[in-house]
PDB file of C-alpha atoms and ligand atoms in Angstrom:
ATOM      1  CA  MET A  29     -38.763  -9.906 -42.272  1.00 60.00           C
ATOM      2  CA  GLN A  30     -42.033 -11.716 -42.977  1.00 67.00           C
ATOM      3  CA  THR A  31     -42.412 -15.278 -41.623  1.00 75.00           C
ATOM      4  CA  THR A  32     -42.735 -17.907 -44.345  1.00 71.00           C
ATOM      5  CA  LYS A  33     -45.075 -20.761 -43.399  1.00 70.00           C
ATOM      6  CA  ARG A  34     -44.767 -23.840 -45.549  1.00 72.00           C
ATOM      7  CA  SER A  35     -44.379 -27.582 -45.545  1.00 75.00           C
ATOM      8  CA  VAL A  36     -41.401 -27.692 -47.894  1.00 87.00           C
ATOM      9  CA  ILE A  37     -37.950 -26.353 -47.135  1.00 94.00           C
ATOM     10  CA  SER A  38     -37.287 -23.071 -48.938  1.00 95.00           C
ATOM     11  CA  GLU A  39     -34.291 -22.676 -51.227  1.00 95.00           C
ATOM     12  CA  GLU A  40     -33.125 -19.924 -48.877  1.00 96.00           C
ATOM     13  CA  LEU A  41     -33.068 -22.313 -45.913  1.00 97.00           C
ATOM     14  CA  ARG A  42     -31.402 -25.054 -47.963  1.00 96.00           C
ATOM     15  CA  ARG A  43     -28.664 -22.631 -48.969  1.00 97.00           C
ATOM     16  CA  ARG A  44     -28.132 -21.496 -45.404  1.00 97.00           C
ATOM     17  CA  PHE A  45     -28.176 -25.099 -44.150  1.00 97.00           C
ATOM     18  CA  ALA A  46     -25.531 -26.085 -46.704  1.00 96.00           C
ATOM     19  CA  ARG A  47     -23.226 -23.201 -45.767  1.00 96.00           C
ATOM     20  CA  ALA A  48     -23.723 -22.900 -42.012  1.00 97.00           C
ATOM     21  CA  THR A  49     -21.113 -23.940 -39.490  1.00 97.00           C
ATOM     22  CA  ARG A  50     -22.750 -22.640 -36.291  1.00 98.00           C
ATOM     23  CA  VAL A  51     -26.147 -24.267 -35.743  1.00 98.00           C
ATOM     24  CA  LEU A  52     -28.318 -24.466 -32.645  1.00 98.00           C
ATOM     25  CA  VAL A  53     -31.349 -26.700 -32.191  1.00 98.00           C
ATOM     26  CA  LEU A  54     -33.849 -26.442 -29.344  1.00 98.00           C
ATOM     27  CA  THR A  55     -36.090 -29.462 -28.887  1.00 98.00           C
ATOM     28  CA  GLY A  56     -39.186 -30.039 -26.790  1.00 97.00           C
ATOM     29  CA  ALA A  57     -41.720 -32.748 -26.064  1.00 96.00           C
ATOM     30  CA  GLY A  58     -42.902 -32.726 -29.704  1.00 97.00           C
ATOM     31  CA  VAL A  59     -39.823 -34.664 -30.851  1.00 97.00           C
ATOM     32  CA  LEU A  60     -40.907 -37.477 -28.562  1.00 95.00           C
ATOM     33  CA  ALA A  61     -44.430 -37.639 -29.975  1.00 95.00           C
ATOM     34  CA  GLU A  62     -43.389 -39.925 -32.830  1.00 96.00           C
ATOM     35  CA  SER A  63     -41.737 -42.268 -30.316  1.00 95.00           C
ATOM     36  CA  GLY A  64     -45.170 -42.693 -28.742  1.00 90.00           C
ATOM     37  CA  VAL A  65     -45.228 -40.201 -25.865  1.00 89.00           C
ATOM     38  CA  PRO A  66     -47.934 -37.535 -25.563  1.00 85.00           C
ATOM     39  CA  THR A  67     -46.590 -33.969 -25.332  1.00 87.00           C
ATOM     40  CA  PHE A  68     -47.094 -32.012 -22.103  1.00 81.00           C
ATOM     41  CA  ARG A  69     -49.751 -29.727 -23.459  1.00 76.00           C
ATOM     42  CA  GLY A  70     -51.155 -32.543 -25.577  1.00 70.00           C
ATOM     43  CA  GLY A  71     -52.184 -34.712 -22.623  1.00 67.00           C
ATOM     44  CA  GLY A  72     -48.916 -35.535 -20.806  1.00 65.00           C
ATOM     45  CA  ASN A  73     -49.552 -32.751 -18.322  1.00 66.00           C
ATOM     46  CA  SER A  74     -52.586 -34.603 -17.015  1.00 68.00           C
ATOM     47  CA  ASP A  75     -50.471 -37.608 -15.951  1.00 71.00           C
ATOM     48  CA  VAL A  76     -51.474 -38.768 -12.492  1.00 77.00           C
ATOM     49  CA  TRP A  77     -49.376 -40.958 -10.199  1.00 79.00           C
ATOM     50  CA  LYS A  78     -51.156 -42.532  -7.223  1.00 83.00           C
ATOM     51  CA  GLY A  79     -53.790 -39.815  -7.332  1.00 85.00           C
ATOM     52  CA  MET A  80     -51.260 -36.992  -7.564  1.00 88.00           C
ATOM     53  CA  PRO A  81     -51.029 -34.718 -10.611  1.00 90.00           C
ATOM     54  CA  LEU A  82     -47.680 -34.261 -12.331  1.00 89.00           C
ATOM     55  CA  ASP A  83     -46.985 -30.860 -10.796  1.00 91.00           C
ATOM     56  CA  VAL A  84     -47.457 -32.344  -7.317  1.00 93.00           C
ATOM     57  CA  ILE A  85     -45.515 -35.608  -7.552  1.00 93.00           C
ATOM     58  CA  SER A  86     -42.753 -34.002  -9.584  1.00 94.00           C
ATOM     59  CA  SER A  87     -42.320 -30.895  -7.448  1.00 96.00           C
ATOM     60  CA  ALA A  88     -39.778 -29.271  -5.161  1.00 97.00           C
ATOM     61  CA  ARG A  89     -42.320 -29.459  -2.367  1.00 97.00           C
ATOM     62  CA  MET A  90     -42.726 -33.233  -2.744  1.00 96.00           C
ATOM     63  CA  LEU A  91     -38.950 -33.598  -2.743  1.00 96.00           C
ATOM     64  CA  GLN A  92     -38.894 -31.994   0.707  1.00 96.00           C
ATOM     65  CA  SER A  93     -41.784 -33.981   2.119  1.00 96.00           C
ATOM     66  CA  ASN A  94     -41.456 -37.382   0.457  1.00 96.00           C
ATOM     67  CA  LEU A  95     -38.271 -38.124  -1.478  1.00 96.00           C
ATOM     68  CA  PRO A  96     -39.053 -41.873  -1.819  1.00 95.00           C
ATOM     69  CA  ALA A  97     -42.339 -41.012  -3.571  1.00 95.00           C
ATOM     70  CA  VAL A  98     -40.506 -38.753  -6.027  1.00 96.00           C
ATOM     71  CA  TRP A  99     -38.052 -41.569  -6.753  1.00 96.00           C
ATOM     72  CA  GLU A 100     -40.897 -44.032  -7.183  1.00 94.00           C
ATOM     73  CA  TRP A 101     -42.407 -41.743  -9.842  1.00 94.00           C
ATOM     74  CA  PHE A 102     -39.116 -41.285 -11.682  1.00 95.00           C
ATOM     75  CA  ASP A 103     -38.237 -44.998 -11.418  1.00 94.00           C
ATOM     76  CA  GLN A 104     -41.436 -45.948 -13.191  1.00 92.00           C
ATOM     77  CA  LYS A 105     -40.934 -43.143 -15.704  1.00 92.00           C
ATOM     78  CA  ARG A 106     -37.452 -44.495 -16.502  1.00 94.00           C
ATOM     79  CA  GLU A 107     -38.845 -47.993 -16.895  1.00 92.00           C
ATOM     80  CA  PHE A 108     -41.335 -46.650 -19.437  1.00 92.00           C
ATOM     81  CA  LEU A 109     -38.764 -44.568 -21.309  1.00 93.00           C
ATOM     82  CA  GLU A 110     -36.275 -47.413 -21.413  1.00 92.00           C
ATOM     83  CA  ASN A 111     -38.402 -49.268 -23.948  1.00 92.00           C
ATOM     84  CA  LEU A 112     -38.841 -46.321 -26.303  1.00 95.00           C
ATOM     85  CA  LYS A 113     -36.933 -46.031 -29.538  1.00 97.00           C
ATOM     86  CA  PRO A 114     -35.523 -42.802 -30.951  1.00 98.00           C
ATOM     87  CA  ASN A 115     -37.311 -41.631 -34.102  1.00 98.00           C
ATOM     88  CA  ALA A 116     -36.193 -39.974 -37.327  1.00 97.00           C
ATOM     89  CA  ALA A 117     -35.965 -36.559 -35.632  1.00 98.00           C
ATOM     90  CA  HIS A 118     -33.556 -37.827 -32.961  1.00 98.00           C
ATOM     91  CA  ARG A 119     -31.501 -39.564 -35.640  1.00 98.00           C
ATOM     92  CA  ALA A 120     -31.343 -36.433 -37.806  1.00 98.00           C
ATOM     93  CA  PHE A 121     -29.842 -34.391 -34.958  1.00 98.00           C
ATOM     94  CA  ALA A 122     -27.275 -37.098 -34.224  1.00 98.00           C
ATOM     95  CA  GLU A 123     -26.199 -36.782 -37.889  1.00 97.00           C
ATOM     96  CA  TRP A 124     -26.173 -32.993 -37.755  1.00 97.00           C
ATOM     97  CA  GLU A 125     -23.730 -33.156 -34.838  1.00 97.00           C
ATOM     98  CA  GLN A 126     -21.251 -34.766 -37.231  1.00 95.00           C
ATOM     99  CA  CYS A 127     -21.940 -32.326 -40.093  1.00 94.00           C
ATOM    100  CA  PHE A 128     -21.578 -28.882 -38.538  1.00 96.00           C
ATOM    101  CA  GLY A 129     -18.384 -27.465 -37.081  1.00 95.00           C
ATOM    102  CA  ASP A 130     -20.173 -25.871 -34.131  1.00 97.00           C
ATOM    103  CA  PHE A 131     -23.423 -27.677 -33.418  1.00 98.00           C
ATOM    104  CA  THR A 132     -25.402 -27.283 -30.211  1.00 98.00           C
ATOM    105  CA  LEU A 133     -28.354 -29.473 -29.345  1.00 98.00           C
ATOM    106  CA  VAL A 134     -30.377 -28.071 -26.470  1.00 98.00           C
ATOM    107  CA  THR A 135     -33.311 -30.033 -25.154  1.00 98.00           C
ATOM    108  CA  GLN A 136     -36.057 -29.506 -22.631  1.00 97.00           C
ATOM    109  CA  ASN A 137     -36.643 -33.246 -22.599  1.00 97.00           C
ATOM    110  CA  VAL A 138     -35.362 -35.436 -19.790  1.00 97.00           C
ATOM    111  CA  ASP A 139     -35.703 -38.817 -21.492  1.00 96.00           C
ATOM    112  CA  GLY A 140     -32.207 -39.448 -22.894  1.00 97.00           C
ATOM    113  CA  LEU A 141     -33.498 -40.327 -26.365  1.00 97.00           C
ATOM    114  CA  HIS A 142     -31.183 -37.873 -28.123  1.00 98.00           C
ATOM    115  CA  GLN A 143     -28.208 -39.739 -26.641  1.00 97.00           C
ATOM    116  CA  LYS A 144     -29.802 -43.095 -27.468  1.00 97.00           C
ATOM    117  CA  ALA A 145     -29.943 -41.950 -31.117  1.00 98.00           C
ATOM    118  CA  GLY A 146     -26.219 -41.153 -31.030  1.00 98.00           C
ATOM    119  CA  SER A 147     -26.002 -37.466 -30.024  1.00 98.00           C
ATOM    120  CA  ARG A 148     -22.960 -37.097 -27.833  1.00 97.00           C
ATOM    121  CA  ASP A 149     -23.201 -33.549 -26.556  1.00 96.00           C
ATOM    122  CA  VAL A 150     -26.685 -32.569 -25.416  1.00 98.00           C
ATOM    123  CA  VAL A 151     -27.437 -29.520 -23.286  1.00 98.00           C
ATOM    124  CA  GLU A 152     -30.186 -30.842 -21.031  1.00 98.00           C
ATOM    125  CA  LEU A 153     -31.894 -27.730 -19.691  1.00 98.00           C
ATOM    126  CA  HIS A 154     -34.308 -29.663 -17.497  1.00 97.00           C
ATOM    127  CA  GLY A 155     -31.926 -32.456 -16.475  1.00 98.00           C
ATOM    128  CA  SER A 156     -32.239 -36.169 -17.130  1.00 98.00           C
ATOM    129  CA  VAL A 157     -34.101 -39.083 -15.591  1.00 97.00           C
ATOM    130  CA  TRP A 158     -30.891 -41.055 -16.235  1.00 97.00           C
ATOM    131  CA  ARG A 159     -28.935 -39.196 -13.549  1.00 97.00           C
ATOM    132  CA  ALA A 160     -29.121 -38.822  -9.784  1.00 97.00           C
ATOM    133  CA  ARG A 161     -27.741 -35.845  -7.880  1.00 97.00           C
ATOM    134  CA  CYS A 162     -26.674 -35.548  -4.264  1.00 97.00           C
ATOM    135  CA  ILE A 163     -28.916 -33.214  -2.272  1.00 96.00           C
ATOM    136  CA  THR A 164     -25.905 -31.961  -0.304  1.00 97.00           C
ATOM    137  CA  CYS A 165     -22.722 -31.938  -2.398  1.00 97.00           C
ATOM    138  CA  HIS A 166     -24.512 -31.983  -5.797  1.00 95.00           C
ATOM    139  CA  SER A 167     -22.315 -34.800  -7.189  1.00 96.00           C
ATOM    140  CA  ARG A 168     -24.003 -36.415 -10.165  1.00 96.00           C
ATOM    141  CA  PHE A 169     -24.277 -40.132 -10.897  1.00 96.00           C
ATOM    142  CA  GLU A 170     -25.412 -41.865 -14.025  1.00 95.00           C
ATOM    143  CA  ILE A 171     -28.250 -44.362 -13.728  1.00 96.00           C
ATOM    144  CA  PHE A 172     -27.741 -47.404 -15.939  1.00 92.00           C
ATOM    145  CA  SER A 173     -30.785 -49.176 -17.264  1.00 85.00           C
ATOM    146  CA  ASN A 174     -29.603 -52.649 -16.299  1.00 75.00           C
ATOM    147  CA  GLN A 175     -28.358 -51.799 -12.803  1.00 80.00           C
ATOM    148  CA  ARG A 176     -29.952 -50.976  -9.488  1.00 85.00           C
ATOM    149  CA  ARG A 177     -29.713 -47.246  -8.971  1.00 88.00           C
ATOM    150  CA  ALA A 178     -27.482 -45.968  -6.145  1.00 87.00           C
ATOM    151  CA  GLN A 179     -29.342 -45.038  -2.958  1.00 86.00           C
ATOM    152  CA  GLU A 180     -26.783 -42.667  -1.507  1.00 94.00           C
ATOM    153  CA  CYS A 181     -24.015 -40.355  -2.658  1.00 97.00           C
ATOM    154  CA  LYS A 182     -20.676 -42.082  -3.160  1.00 95.00           C
ATOM    155  CA  ALA A 183     -18.876 -38.822  -2.370  1.00 95.00           C
ATOM    156  CA  CYS A 184     -20.524 -37.727   0.882  1.00 97.00           C
ATOM    157  CA  GLY A 185     -23.027 -40.455   1.760  1.00 96.00           C
ATOM    158  CA  ASP A 186     -26.060 -38.177   1.736  1.00 97.00           C
ATOM    159  CA  ALA A 187     -29.331 -38.815  -0.101  1.00 97.00           C
ATOM    160  CA  LEU A 188     -29.650 -38.681  -3.868  1.00 97.00           C
ATOM    161  CA  ARG A 189     -32.469 -37.097  -5.824  1.00 97.00           C
ATOM    162  CA  PRO A 190     -33.390 -37.283  -9.509  1.00 97.00           C
ATOM    163  CA  ASP A 191     -31.251 -34.834 -11.517  1.00 98.00           C
ATOM    164  CA  VAL A 192     -34.338 -33.284 -13.064  1.00 98.00           C
ATOM    165  CA  VAL A 193     -35.659 -29.747 -12.721  1.00 97.00           C
ATOM    166  CA  LEU A 194     -38.869 -30.190 -10.734  1.00 97.00           C
ATOM    167  CA  PHE A 195     -41.878 -27.885 -10.656  1.00 95.00           C
ATOM    168  CA  GLY A 196     -40.965 -24.962  -8.399  1.00 96.00           C
ATOM    169  CA  GLU A 197     -37.234 -25.225  -9.106  1.00 97.00           C
ATOM    170  CA  VAL A 198     -34.876 -23.121 -11.162  1.00 95.00           C
ATOM    171  CA  LEU A 199     -32.453 -24.471 -13.758  1.00 96.00           C
ATOM    172  CA  PRO A 200     -29.082 -25.727 -12.506  1.00 92.00           C
ATOM    173  CA  PRO A 201     -26.387 -23.046 -12.681  1.00 91.00           C
ATOM    174  CA  GLY A 202     -24.491 -22.731 -15.954  1.00 95.00           C
ATOM    175  CA  VAL A 203     -26.705 -24.857 -18.190  1.00 97.00           C
ATOM    176  CA  PHE A 204     -28.852 -22.104 -19.638  1.00 98.00           C
ATOM    177  CA  GLU A 205     -25.870 -19.768 -19.815  1.00 98.00           C
ATOM    178  CA  ARG A 206     -24.006 -22.257 -22.030  1.00 97.00           C
ATOM    179  CA  ALA A 207     -27.027 -22.584 -24.331  1.00 98.00           C
ATOM    180  CA  ALA A 208     -27.572 -18.811 -24.459  1.00 98.00           C
ATOM    181  CA  LYS A 209     -23.933 -18.220 -25.430  1.00 98.00           C
ATOM    182  CA  GLN A 210     -24.295 -20.622 -28.338  1.00 98.00           C
ATOM    183  CA  ALA A 211     -27.641 -19.060 -29.328  1.00 98.00           C
ATOM    184  CA  GLU A 212     -25.954 -15.676 -29.513  1.00 98.00           C
ATOM    185  CA  LYS A 213     -23.375 -16.851 -32.016  1.00 98.00           C
ATOM    186  CA  CYS A 214     -25.292 -19.342 -34.164  1.00 98.00           C
ATOM    187  CA  GLU A 215     -26.128 -18.573 -37.799  1.00 98.00           C
ATOM    188  CA  LEU A 216     -29.022 -20.984 -38.006  1.00 98.00           C
ATOM    189  CA  CYS A 217     -31.435 -21.851 -35.211  1.00 98.00           C
ATOM    190  CA  PHE A 218     -34.177 -24.486 -35.178  1.00 98.00           C
ATOM    191  CA  ALA A 219     -36.989 -24.675 -32.616  1.00 98.00           C
ATOM    192  CA  VAL A 220     -38.431 -28.162 -32.966  1.00 98.00           C
ATOM    193  CA  GLY A 221     -41.433 -29.672 -31.198  1.00 97.00           C
ATOM    194  CA  THR A 222     -41.747 -27.072 -28.500  1.00 97.00           C
ATOM    195  CA  SER A 223     -44.733 -24.922 -27.622  1.00 94.00           C
ATOM    196  CA  ALA A 224     -42.271 -22.121 -26.806  1.00 88.00           C
ATOM    197  CA  GLN A 225     -44.137 -21.289 -23.632  1.00 90.00           C
ATOM    198  CA  VAL A 226     -41.665 -22.272 -20.960  1.00 92.00           C
ATOM    199  CA  TYR A 227     -38.864 -19.866 -20.128  1.00 94.00           C
ATOM    200  CA  PRO A 228     -35.948 -19.556 -20.108  1.00 95.00           C
ATOM    201  CA  ALA A 229     -35.809 -22.303 -22.790  1.00 96.00           C
ATOM    202  CA  ALA A 230     -38.171 -20.390 -25.072  1.00 96.00           C
ATOM    203  CA  SER A 231     -35.870 -17.381 -25.026  1.00 97.00           C
ATOM    204  CA  LEU A 232     -33.104 -19.240 -26.884  1.00 98.00           C
ATOM    205  CA  PRO A 233     -34.565 -18.808 -30.396  1.00 97.00           C
ATOM    206  CA  GLU A 234     -35.358 -15.206 -29.443  1.00 97.00           C
ATOM    207  CA  ILE A 235     -31.723 -14.647 -28.474  1.00 98.00           C
ATOM    208  CA  ALA A 236     -30.585 -16.240 -31.738  1.00 98.00           C
ATOM    209  CA  LYS A 237     -32.972 -14.111 -33.759  1.00 97.00           C
ATOM    210  CA  ALA A 238     -31.928 -10.897 -31.993  1.00 98.00           C
ATOM    211  CA  ALA A 239     -28.290 -11.741 -32.724  1.00 98.00           C
ATOM    212  CA  GLY A 240     -29.016 -12.107 -36.438  1.00 98.00           C
ATOM    213  CA  ALA A 241     -29.538 -15.858 -36.916  1.00 98.00           C
ATOM    214  CA  TYR A 242     -32.000 -17.283 -39.411  1.00 98.00           C
ATOM    215  CA  VAL A 243     -34.627 -18.978 -37.257  1.00 98.00           C
ATOM    216  CA  CYS A 244     -36.816 -21.876 -38.312  1.00 98.00           C
ATOM    217  CA  GLU A 245     -39.597 -23.571 -36.399  1.00 98.00           C
ATOM    218  CA  ILE A 246     -40.677 -27.155 -37.063  1.00 98.00           C
ATOM    219  CA  ASN A 247     -44.050 -27.967 -35.555  1.00 97.00           C
ATOM    220  CA  PRO A 248     -47.410 -29.213 -36.854  1.00 96.00           C
ATOM    221  CA  GLU A 249     -49.051 -26.322 -34.997  1.00 95.00           C
ATOM    222  CA  GLU A 250     -48.476 -22.611 -34.597  1.00 95.00           C
ATOM    223  CA  THR A 251     -46.832 -21.411 -31.402  1.00 95.00           C
ATOM    224  CA  PRO A 252     -46.448 -17.980 -29.787  1.00 92.00           C
ATOM    225  CA  PHE A 253     -43.021 -17.942 -31.415  1.00 92.00           C
ATOM    226  CA  SER A 254     -44.103 -18.699 -35.012  1.00 95.00           C
ATOM    227  CA  ASP A 255     -44.469 -15.080 -36.093  1.00 94.00           C
ATOM    228  CA  LEU A 256     -40.964 -14.259 -34.931  1.00 93.00           C
ATOM    229  CA  CYS A 257     -39.413 -16.972 -37.090  1.00 96.00           C
ATOM    230  CA  ASP A 258     -37.943 -16.460 -40.535  1.00 97.00           C
ATOM    231  CA  GLU A 259     -39.455 -19.728 -41.642  1.00 96.00           C
ATOM    232  CA  VAL A 260     -42.018 -22.119 -40.183  1.00 97.00           C
ATOM    233  CA  LEU A 261     -42.088 -25.682 -41.443  1.00 97.00           C
ATOM    234  CA  THR A 262     -45.512 -27.012 -40.637  1.00 96.00           C
ATOM    235  CA  GLY A 263     -45.265 -30.722 -40.003  1.00 96.00           C
ATOM    236  CA  LYS A 264     -44.049 -33.493 -37.764  1.00 97.00           C
ATOM    237  CA  ALA A 265     -40.389 -33.387 -36.772  1.00 97.00           C
ATOM    238  CA  GLY A 266     -39.807 -36.994 -37.836  1.00 97.00           C
ATOM    239  CA  GLU A 267     -41.190 -36.256 -41.304  1.00 96.00           C
ATOM    240  CA  VAL A 268     -39.694 -32.804 -41.904  1.00 96.00           C
ATOM    241  CA  LEU A 269     -36.143 -33.317 -40.611  1.00 97.00           C
ATOM    242  CA  PRO A 270     -35.151 -36.173 -42.950  1.00 95.00           C
ATOM    243  CA  LEU A 271     -35.978 -33.816 -45.856  1.00 95.00           C
ATOM    244  CA  PHE A 272     -32.855 -31.806 -45.057  1.00 94.00           C
ATOM    245  CA  SER A 273     -30.684 -34.655 -46.310  1.00 88.00           C
ATOM    246  CA  GLN A 274     -32.733 -34.991 -49.526  1.00 74.00           C
ATOM    247  CA  ARG A 275     -33.035 -32.727 -52.523  1.00 57.00           C
TER     248      ARG A 275
HETATM  249  N1  APR B 309     -43.270 -32.966 -34.319  1.00 79.31           N
HETATM  250  C1  APR B 309     -42.997 -31.696 -33.931  1.00 79.31           C
HETATM  251  N2  APR B 309     -43.713 -31.042 -33.009  1.00 79.31           N
HETATM  252  C2  APR B 309     -44.758 -31.680 -32.467  1.00 79.31           C
HETATM  253  C3  APR B 309     -45.121 -32.996 -32.842  1.00 79.31           C
HETATM  254  C4  APR B 309     -44.317 -33.655 -33.814  1.00 79.31           C
HETATM  255  N3  APR B 309     -44.575 -34.892 -34.232  1.00 79.31           N
HETATM  256  N4  APR B 309     -46.228 -33.346 -32.127  1.00 79.31           N
HETATM  257  C5  APR B 309     -46.530 -32.295 -31.347  1.00 79.31           C
HETATM  258  N5  APR B 309     -45.661 -31.281 -31.555  1.00 79.31           N
HETATM  259  C6  APR B 309     -45.586 -29.958 -30.920  1.00 79.31           C
HETATM  260  C7  APR B 309     -46.895 -29.418 -30.384  1.00 79.31           C
HETATM  261  O1  APR B 309     -47.639 -28.767 -31.420  1.00 79.31           O
HETATM  262  C8  APR B 309     -46.402 -28.453 -29.311  1.00 79.31           C
HETATM  263  O2  APR B 309     -46.184 -27.167 -29.864  1.00 79.31           O
HETATM  264  O3  APR B 309     -44.751 -30.068 -29.788  1.00 79.31           O
HETATM  265  C9  APR B 309     -45.073 -29.051 -28.876  1.00 79.31           C
HETATM  266  C10 APR B 309     -45.077 -29.646 -27.489  1.00 79.31           C
HETATM  267  O4  APR B 309     -45.312 -28.658 -26.574  1.00 79.31           O
HETATM  268  P1  APR B 309     -45.335 -28.919 -25.006  1.00 79.31           P
HETATM  269  O5  APR B 309     -46.179 -30.097 -24.705  1.00 79.31           O
HETATM  270  O6  APR B 309     -45.667 -27.634 -24.361  1.00 79.31           O
HETATM  271  O7  APR B 309     -43.829 -29.342 -24.685  1.00 79.31           O
HETATM  272  P2  APR B 309     -42.558 -28.438 -24.435  1.00 79.31           P
HETATM  273  O8  APR B 309     -42.585 -27.203 -25.251  1.00 79.31           O
HETATM  274  O9  APR B 309     -41.391 -29.336 -24.551  1.00 79.31           O
HETATM  275  O10 APR B 309     -42.754 -28.056 -22.911  1.00 79.31           O
HETATM  276  C11 APR B 309     -41.720 -27.369 -22.276  1.00 79.31           C
HETATM  277  O11 APR B 309     -42.856 -27.569 -20.189  1.00 79.31           O
HETATM  278  O12 APR B 309     -43.936 -28.621 -18.410  1.00 79.31           O
HETATM  279  C12 APR B 309     -42.739 -28.218 -18.950  1.00 79.31           C
HETATM  280  O13 APR B 309     -40.666 -29.024 -18.238  1.00 79.31           O
HETATM  281  C13 APR B 309     -41.728 -29.318 -19.124  1.00 79.31           C
HETATM  282  O14 APR B 309     -39.883 -29.449 -20.674  1.00 79.31           O
HETATM  283  C14 APR B 309     -41.272 -29.187 -20.560  1.00 79.31           C
HETATM  284  C15 APR B 309     -41.612 -27.752 -20.840  1.00 79.31           C
END
């Protein structure tokens, strides 16, 4: 099938959207852009903390050598994210969760903005800055914005680390598998605000497509995945997504 690139939703997609019960959405840094955060490949990757580039401060190696420094980086990141507001894209997905019988929201983002917008079940492939995890027993603890974060594990007393997938680490067991299972059975799949370059996340729309889903990308720019999609909606997530609830 030929990819349709457009800035308006096709009648075909509207029909499928109206009838679908099994829908999967994959989001990336692009959905955060309209909340005021640069995407990774749009400048965020060049973040530097105390002279260290992102892939150094936020890495498995740094975790081994200097856990307090890693926490310091994530603490300031949380402080920054805490003041951000969800945008129209986040709100649209929170609504979609209520509309479809089997809706799966998978994100590569670690900021918690989907939940802040009202999404209750979010598959966080790369973890969350709003959780800590024990380095020994792997117990997870929520971090509340108005409270001091725990310093040690309440279960075994060992050190806690941010529950985020760092550079040089693999995804936590089970998370991708859950997303892949949903991708295999969805009828409609949206890839929104992701450059589709980082695997295994980028394989989810591919899995959906191979299993027969209608796949739509929403992005102001082309990605390596665009040509594989049934439909590409060229535009900003916060502008395109609200159009699904309008005629
Ligand atoms: N709406 C939709 N998409 C947008 C918008 C917007 N308003 N603004 C930018 N984009 C698109 C860009 O065109 C780009 O394709 O969002 C995409 C962002 O791509 P990346 O910065 O590569 O972010 P992402 O795909 O989420 O990166 C994946 O890479 O470094 C890792 O772990 C990190 O989770 C991250 C992963």
